[in-house]
XYZ file of C-alpha atoms in Angstrom:
387
model
C -7.298 37.535 -96.066
C -9.654 36.306 -98.782
C -10.045 32.949 -100.501
C -7.948 34.029 -103.497
C -5.019 35.031 -101.274
C -5.301 31.760 -99.286
C -5.165 29.778 -102.498
C -2.081 31.676 -103.704
C -0.360 31.152 -100.344
C -0.971 27.400 -100.387
C 0.361 27.197 -103.957
C 3.486 29.121 -102.940
C 4.139 26.801 -99.962
C 3.712 23.692 -102.115
C 6.165 24.998 -104.729
C 8.842 26.222 -102.298
C 8.625 23.741 -99.362
C 11.914 21.838 -98.805
C 11.060 18.140 -98.424
C 14.705 17.008 -98.525
C 16.942 16.887 -95.420
C 19.617 19.533 -95.128
C 23.051 18.704 -96.517
C 24.909 16.380 -94.153
C 21.856 15.876 -91.906
C 21.229 12.245 -92.915
C 24.935 11.359 -92.585
C 24.962 12.858 -89.093
C 21.984 10.719 -88.060
C 23.630 7.568 -89.434
C 26.904 8.342 -87.613
C 25.054 8.943 -84.357
C 23.206 5.632 -84.597
C 26.391 3.744 -85.491
C 28.219 5.022 -82.410
C 25.342 4.379 -80.004
C 25.650 1.034 -78.173
C 22.387 -0.853 -78.530
C 20.860 -2.513 -75.477
C 19.791 -6.110 -76.025
C 16.265 -5.817 -74.483
C 15.536 -3.099 -77.035
C 15.375 -5.704 -79.776
C 12.275 -7.221 -78.214
C 10.473 -3.900 -78.028
C 11.095 -3.073 -81.675
C 9.501 -6.192 -83.178
C 6.108 -5.783 -84.744
C 3.077 -6.968 -82.806
C -0.271 -6.279 -84.546
C -2.136 -6.604 -81.256
C -0.190 -3.761 -79.667
C 0.031 -1.395 -82.655
C -3.388 -2.056 -84.138
C -4.467 -2.753 -87.704
C -2.132 -1.144 -90.215
C -3.524 0.511 -93.360
C -1.509 -1.404 -95.960
C 0.861 -4.281 -96.557
C 3.562 -1.784 -97.550
C 3.427 -0.107 -94.145
C 3.509 -3.461 -92.333
C 6.509 -4.727 -94.295
C 8.223 -1.384 -93.797
C 7.933 -1.732 -90.032
C 9.187 -5.300 -90.139
C 12.191 -4.270 -92.271
C 13.015 -1.434 -89.878
C 12.828 -3.761 -86.873
C 15.095 -6.293 -88.570
C 17.646 -3.614 -89.450
C 17.799 -2.383 -85.859
C 17.985 -5.968 -84.566
C 20.991 -6.599 -86.830
C 22.681 -3.481 -85.522
C 22.050 -4.603 -81.951
C 23.450 -8.052 -82.709
C 26.598 -6.565 -84.207
C 27.019 -4.368 -81.167
C 26.600 -7.361 -78.867
C 29.213 -9.353 -80.805
C 31.779 -6.612 -80.343
C 30.803 -5.546 -76.843
C 31.655 -6.648 -73.334
C 31.513 -10.256 -72.198
C 28.137 -11.501 -70.909
C 27.479 -11.283 -67.175
C 25.897 -14.783 -67.024
C 25.990 -17.964 -69.111
C 22.388 -17.296 -70.155
C 22.936 -13.832 -71.608
C 22.649 -13.646 -75.388
C 20.526 -15.129 -78.160
C 19.508 -18.810 -78.358
C 17.783 -20.704 -81.163
C 15.821 -23.942 -81.474
C 13.497 -25.737 -83.860
C 9.908 -26.438 -82.884
C 9.632 -30.247 -83.258
C 5.906 -29.976 -83.906
C 6.072 -27.859 -87.082
C 9.854 -27.306 -87.561
C 9.489 -23.523 -87.252
C 12.461 -21.472 -86.024
C 12.367 -20.147 -82.463
C 14.554 -17.566 -80.724
C 15.128 -16.715 -77.076
C 16.959 -13.495 -76.177
C 18.199 -13.153 -72.590
C 19.421 -9.833 -71.238
C 22.211 -9.165 -68.710
C 22.130 -9.701 -64.966
C 20.565 -12.243 -62.637
C 17.043 -10.924 -63.296
C 17.266 -10.446 -67.070
C 14.684 -9.218 -69.528
C 13.686 -12.140 -71.777
C 12.172 -12.179 -75.255
C 10.706 -15.302 -76.899
C 9.605 -15.666 -80.521
C 8.249 -18.531 -82.596
C 8.595 -17.526 -86.252
C 5.534 -19.469 -87.394
C 3.163 -20.642 -84.660
C 0.597 -23.280 -85.581
C -1.086 -23.558 -82.175
C -4.623 -22.556 -81.252
C -3.462 -19.194 -79.853
C -2.617 -17.924 -83.356
C -5.175 -19.710 -85.513
C -7.123 -16.506 -86.244
C -4.106 -14.246 -86.734
C -3.011 -13.356 -90.285
C 0.617 -13.185 -89.099
C 1.495 -16.293 -87.111
C 4.521 -14.937 -85.305
C 4.203 -15.731 -81.599
C 6.030 -13.345 -79.255
C 6.269 -13.022 -75.484
C 8.244 -10.658 -73.255
C 9.075 -11.444 -69.670
C 11.471 -11.263 -66.758
C 13.785 -14.063 -65.688
C 15.415 -15.136 -62.466
C 18.694 -17.072 -62.467
C 19.546 -19.555 -59.729
C 22.735 -21.507 -60.327
C 22.413 -23.266 -63.690
C 18.665 -22.624 -64.036
C 16.724 -19.739 -65.525
C 13.019 -19.391 -64.713
C 11.041 -16.884 -66.774
C 7.658 -15.311 -66.090
C 5.736 -13.562 -68.887
C 3.199 -11.330 -67.067
C 1.366 -10.306 -70.245
C 1.396 -13.814 -71.722
C 2.204 -14.285 -75.373
C 0.483 -14.497 -78.729
C 0.373 -13.436 -82.346
C -1.738 -10.324 -81.764
C -5.441 -11.115 -81.456
C -5.279 -13.526 -78.528
C -2.795 -13.939 -75.684
C -2.194 -17.092 -73.666
C -0.299 -17.770 -70.461
C 3.384 -18.526 -71.002
C 6.182 -19.607 -68.667
C 9.673 -20.936 -69.253
C 12.310 -22.890 -67.374
C 15.785 -23.402 -68.847
C 18.711 -25.483 -67.574
C 22.223 -24.632 -68.745
C 24.293 -27.659 -69.800
C 27.925 -26.601 -69.558
C 29.388 -29.632 -71.383
C 27.521 -28.786 -74.599
C 26.965 -25.039 -73.984
C 23.241 -25.489 -74.590
C 19.950 -24.868 -72.814
C 17.243 -27.469 -72.211
C 13.763 -26.159 -71.488
C 10.850 -27.610 -69.555
C 9.780 -29.598 -72.638
C 13.258 -31.121 -73.072
C 13.861 -28.984 -76.169
C 17.503 -28.056 -76.806
C 18.512 -24.417 -77.439
C 21.849 -23.589 -79.091
C 23.632 -20.246 -79.045
C 22.893 -17.997 -81.995
C 26.440 -16.569 -81.725
C 29.094 -19.105 -80.751
C 32.466 -17.580 -79.866
C 34.623 -16.748 -76.863
C 32.525 -13.670 -76.090
C 29.232 -15.524 -75.847
C 29.995 -17.741 -72.864
C 30.945 -16.968 -69.293
C 32.528 -20.183 -68.064
C 32.566 -21.271 -64.450
C 35.959 -21.795 -62.747
C 35.528 -25.566 -63.024
C 35.214 -25.335 -66.805
C 38.509 -23.438 -67.025
C 40.525 -26.280 -65.487
C 43.040 -27.940 -67.808
C 41.760 -30.910 -69.768
C 42.944 -34.358 -68.666
C 45.750 -35.869 -70.765
C 44.737 -37.993 -73.737
C 45.187 -41.772 -73.415
C 48.556 -43.008 -74.601
C 47.046 -45.654 -76.903
C 43.875 -45.128 -78.942
C 40.935 -47.456 -78.422
C 40.506 -50.116 -81.107
C 38.072 -49.416 -83.931
C 34.949 -51.527 -84.185
C 33.901 -52.988 -87.568
C 30.303 -52.084 -88.464
C 29.879 -54.217 -91.624
C 29.031 -57.582 -90.117
C 25.247 -57.933 -90.168
C 21.889 -56.212 -90.289
C 19.084 -56.862 -87.824
C 15.472 -56.287 -88.866
C 12.942 -56.009 -86.092
C 9.609 -57.701 -86.807
C 7.987 -56.043 -83.781
C 9.273 -52.470 -83.842
C 9.530 -51.767 -87.561
C 13.204 -50.888 -87.958
C 16.465 -52.334 -89.252
C 19.945 -51.527 -87.979
C 23.512 -52.759 -88.485
C 25.568 -54.135 -85.608
C 29.239 -55.109 -85.083
C 30.790 -58.448 -85.899
C 30.547 -60.968 -83.067
C 27.497 -59.425 -81.443
C 24.268 -61.343 -80.820
C 20.613 -60.304 -81.048
C 17.675 -61.111 -78.776
C 14.534 -59.924 -80.610
C 11.560 -58.478 -78.771
C 8.786 -60.934 -78.003
C 6.045 -58.375 -77.384
C 5.205 -54.743 -78.275
C 6.405 -51.916 -76.089
C 3.506 -50.331 -74.229
C 5.548 -48.035 -72.006
C 7.980 -48.154 -69.115
C 11.740 -48.474 -68.906
C 13.694 -50.635 -71.327
C 16.738 -52.583 -70.149
C 18.776 -55.658 -71.047
C 16.044 -58.047 -69.837
C 13.008 -56.239 -71.277
C 10.870 -58.582 -73.424
C 9.527 -55.516 -75.285
C 12.999 -54.505 -76.496
C 15.230 -55.690 -79.298
C 18.569 -56.166 -77.545
C 21.862 -56.245 -79.481
C 24.840 -57.152 -77.292
C 28.401 -58.373 -77.058
C 28.101 -61.929 -75.674
C 31.466 -61.618 -73.920
C 30.259 -58.592 -71.940
C 26.488 -59.025 -71.618
C 24.956 -56.232 -69.549
C 28.244 -54.314 -69.700
C 27.735 -53.467 -73.400
C 24.456 -53.550 -75.301
C 21.942 -51.684 -77.447
C 18.211 -51.442 -76.853
C 15.868 -50.734 -79.780
C 12.109 -50.232 -79.443
C 9.197 -48.178 -80.778
C 5.617 -47.377 -79.845
C 2.743 -45.228 -81.146
C 2.317 -41.817 -79.562
C -1.088 -42.861 -78.206
C -2.539 -39.367 -78.350
C 0.564 -37.598 -77.022
C 2.210 -34.756 -78.880
C 5.738 -35.862 -79.914
C 7.137 -33.287 -77.483
C 5.112 -34.823 -74.636
C 6.293 -38.274 -75.667
C 9.883 -36.984 -75.650
C 9.517 -35.614 -72.134
C 8.010 -38.892 -70.898
C 10.873 -41.004 -72.270
C 13.575 -38.570 -71.130
C 12.384 -38.921 -67.543
C 13.450 -42.564 -67.355
C 16.360 -42.389 -69.777
C 18.047 -39.471 -67.983
C 16.530 -39.077 -64.505
C 19.362 -36.766 -63.379
C 21.335 -33.956 -64.978
C 22.569 -34.966 -68.402
C 25.990 -34.352 -69.929
C 24.712 -33.152 -73.294
C 21.833 -33.103 -75.733
C 21.035 -31.949 -79.236
C 18.941 -32.426 -82.338
C 19.798 -35.121 -84.882
C 18.435 -36.869 -87.959
C 17.867 -40.603 -88.421
C 16.818 -41.981 -91.805
C 15.658 -38.496 -92.832
C 13.523 -38.145 -89.692
C 13.932 -35.640 -86.850
C 15.530 -37.056 -83.722
C 16.747 -35.936 -80.303
C 20.079 -37.182 -78.955
C 20.834 -37.486 -75.251
C 24.085 -38.170 -73.452
C 22.822 -39.096 -70.014
C 26.190 -40.122 -68.546
C 29.592 -41.407 -69.598
C 28.078 -44.886 -69.877
C 24.710 -44.137 -71.472
C 23.589 -42.420 -74.665
C 20.193 -42.507 -76.325
C 18.386 -41.221 -79.387
C 14.648 -40.566 -79.644
C 13.348 -40.587 -83.214
C 10.061 -38.914 -84.179
C 8.390 -40.801 -87.031
C 4.989 -39.607 -88.221
C 2.916 -42.114 -86.251
C 5.302 -43.475 -83.621
C 8.450 -42.785 -81.642
C 11.638 -44.856 -81.580
C 14.172 -45.325 -78.784
C 17.746 -46.450 -79.487
C 19.728 -46.727 -76.262
C 23.433 -47.547 -75.833
C 24.849 -48.859 -72.548
C 28.641 -49.150 -72.127
C 29.829 -49.863 -68.593
C 31.570 -46.956 -66.900
C 33.639 -49.504 -64.968
C 35.528 -50.239 -68.191
C 37.165 -47.019 -69.493
C 38.024 -48.584 -72.840
C 34.341 -49.368 -73.425
C 33.177 -45.801 -72.824
C 35.987 -44.453 -74.991
C 35.219 -46.793 -77.885
C 31.437 -47.071 -77.664
C 30.830 -43.361 -77.285
C 28.110 -41.090 -78.620
C 30.257 -40.705 -81.769
C 30.157 -44.460 -82.314
C 26.391 -44.392 -81.850
C 26.054 -41.649 -84.471
C 27.892 -43.814 -86.997
C 25.584 -46.710 -86.235
C 22.512 -44.499 -86.666
C 23.491 -43.933 -90.297
C 22.544 -47.587 -90.954
C 19.020 -47.274 -89.523
C 16.049 -47.881 -91.801
C 12.718 -46.894 -90.236
C 9.747 -49.054 -91.228
C 6.873 -47.879 -89.031
C 4.305 -49.538 -91.308
C 5.777 -52.954 -90.333
C 5.583 -52.413 -86.560
C 3.285 -54.521 -84.396
C 1.364 -52.845 -81.576
C -0.471 -54.298 -78.609
C -4.177 -54.915 -79.177
C -6.271 -52.886 -76.756
C -9.246 -54.427 -74.981
C -11.618 -52.141 -76.856
C -10.273 -53.481 -80.149
C -10.645 -57.141 -79.232
C -13.430 -59.163 -80.870
C -16.193 -60.237 -78.532
C -17.564 -63.798 -78.849
C -20.706 -64.123 -80.917
């Protein structure tokens, strides 16, 4: 074999090589994939992680991998929607919004009592990802379910590729709202909400109690507006109610009917049986999520009936239903947090039926946040020393 023959052979192979799949081959592959039941943990393994794969040669290749992963994830989701019922209440996909930067987050929990777990923050702004060109934080771990709690360990940590950090998760299932609440008091909702996505306990399958024979009276909300000179907020309240304004800033601690740091709006005929507490304070160096956790500890010291995200005067908020007699909303303004707490005595069924979390939501539509008007306590370091 000489060089001339080698050259002619290469030319022949280039001209005659078949680079197209055989007839029907592609259709056969598609049919095989369509009839193969996808396993949920597979979705986590197919997502792109630059730290595991290494630097890719071009943007086209990177986007191609991302598109392929998304296509397979969609196929797995469709398979899950039409497949068997979950083995636990945690199994499936859950979503939340990061209150720090409003990025979308997803949590995928596999089947069984020790499920595979995948976590992703679509756009992470924390220190772990500051040097990564793609700020998609991912972590893969293994969970352990005990009753209504799921604890997750991520042995390899999590990150956006260049750096990994330690990660752990703890999630409580709230049956009344079919949501999860994590260790930071963040609420997770199901990504797919239908009869197949929840395995109810026997207690939840009991028949609902009969509706009351007579509806509770409606409460007029057009009587008056209260403007707080201490906490920087205005809010409407029902006709016949009275207001006791705060006499000092709120520096922390629980807020009740007698708190001097709270604006208290109440029905004079009922007093401590029915009232609203309104207050605000600066974050004082805390991340809003840390401030949320701190306030939730005294607002709802036990297991809550429900929770979820909300919006008050165009600002992100977090709604809590601590019991049948207590609801609260925590509002995250740019420089300070607000607490609006409703107490309606559980000893009076008509009160809890009328002044419910739905009533509170209607009242929240009248709120006008004015953080620039709030008055804060003067710290000792800021006081003026005598000359």
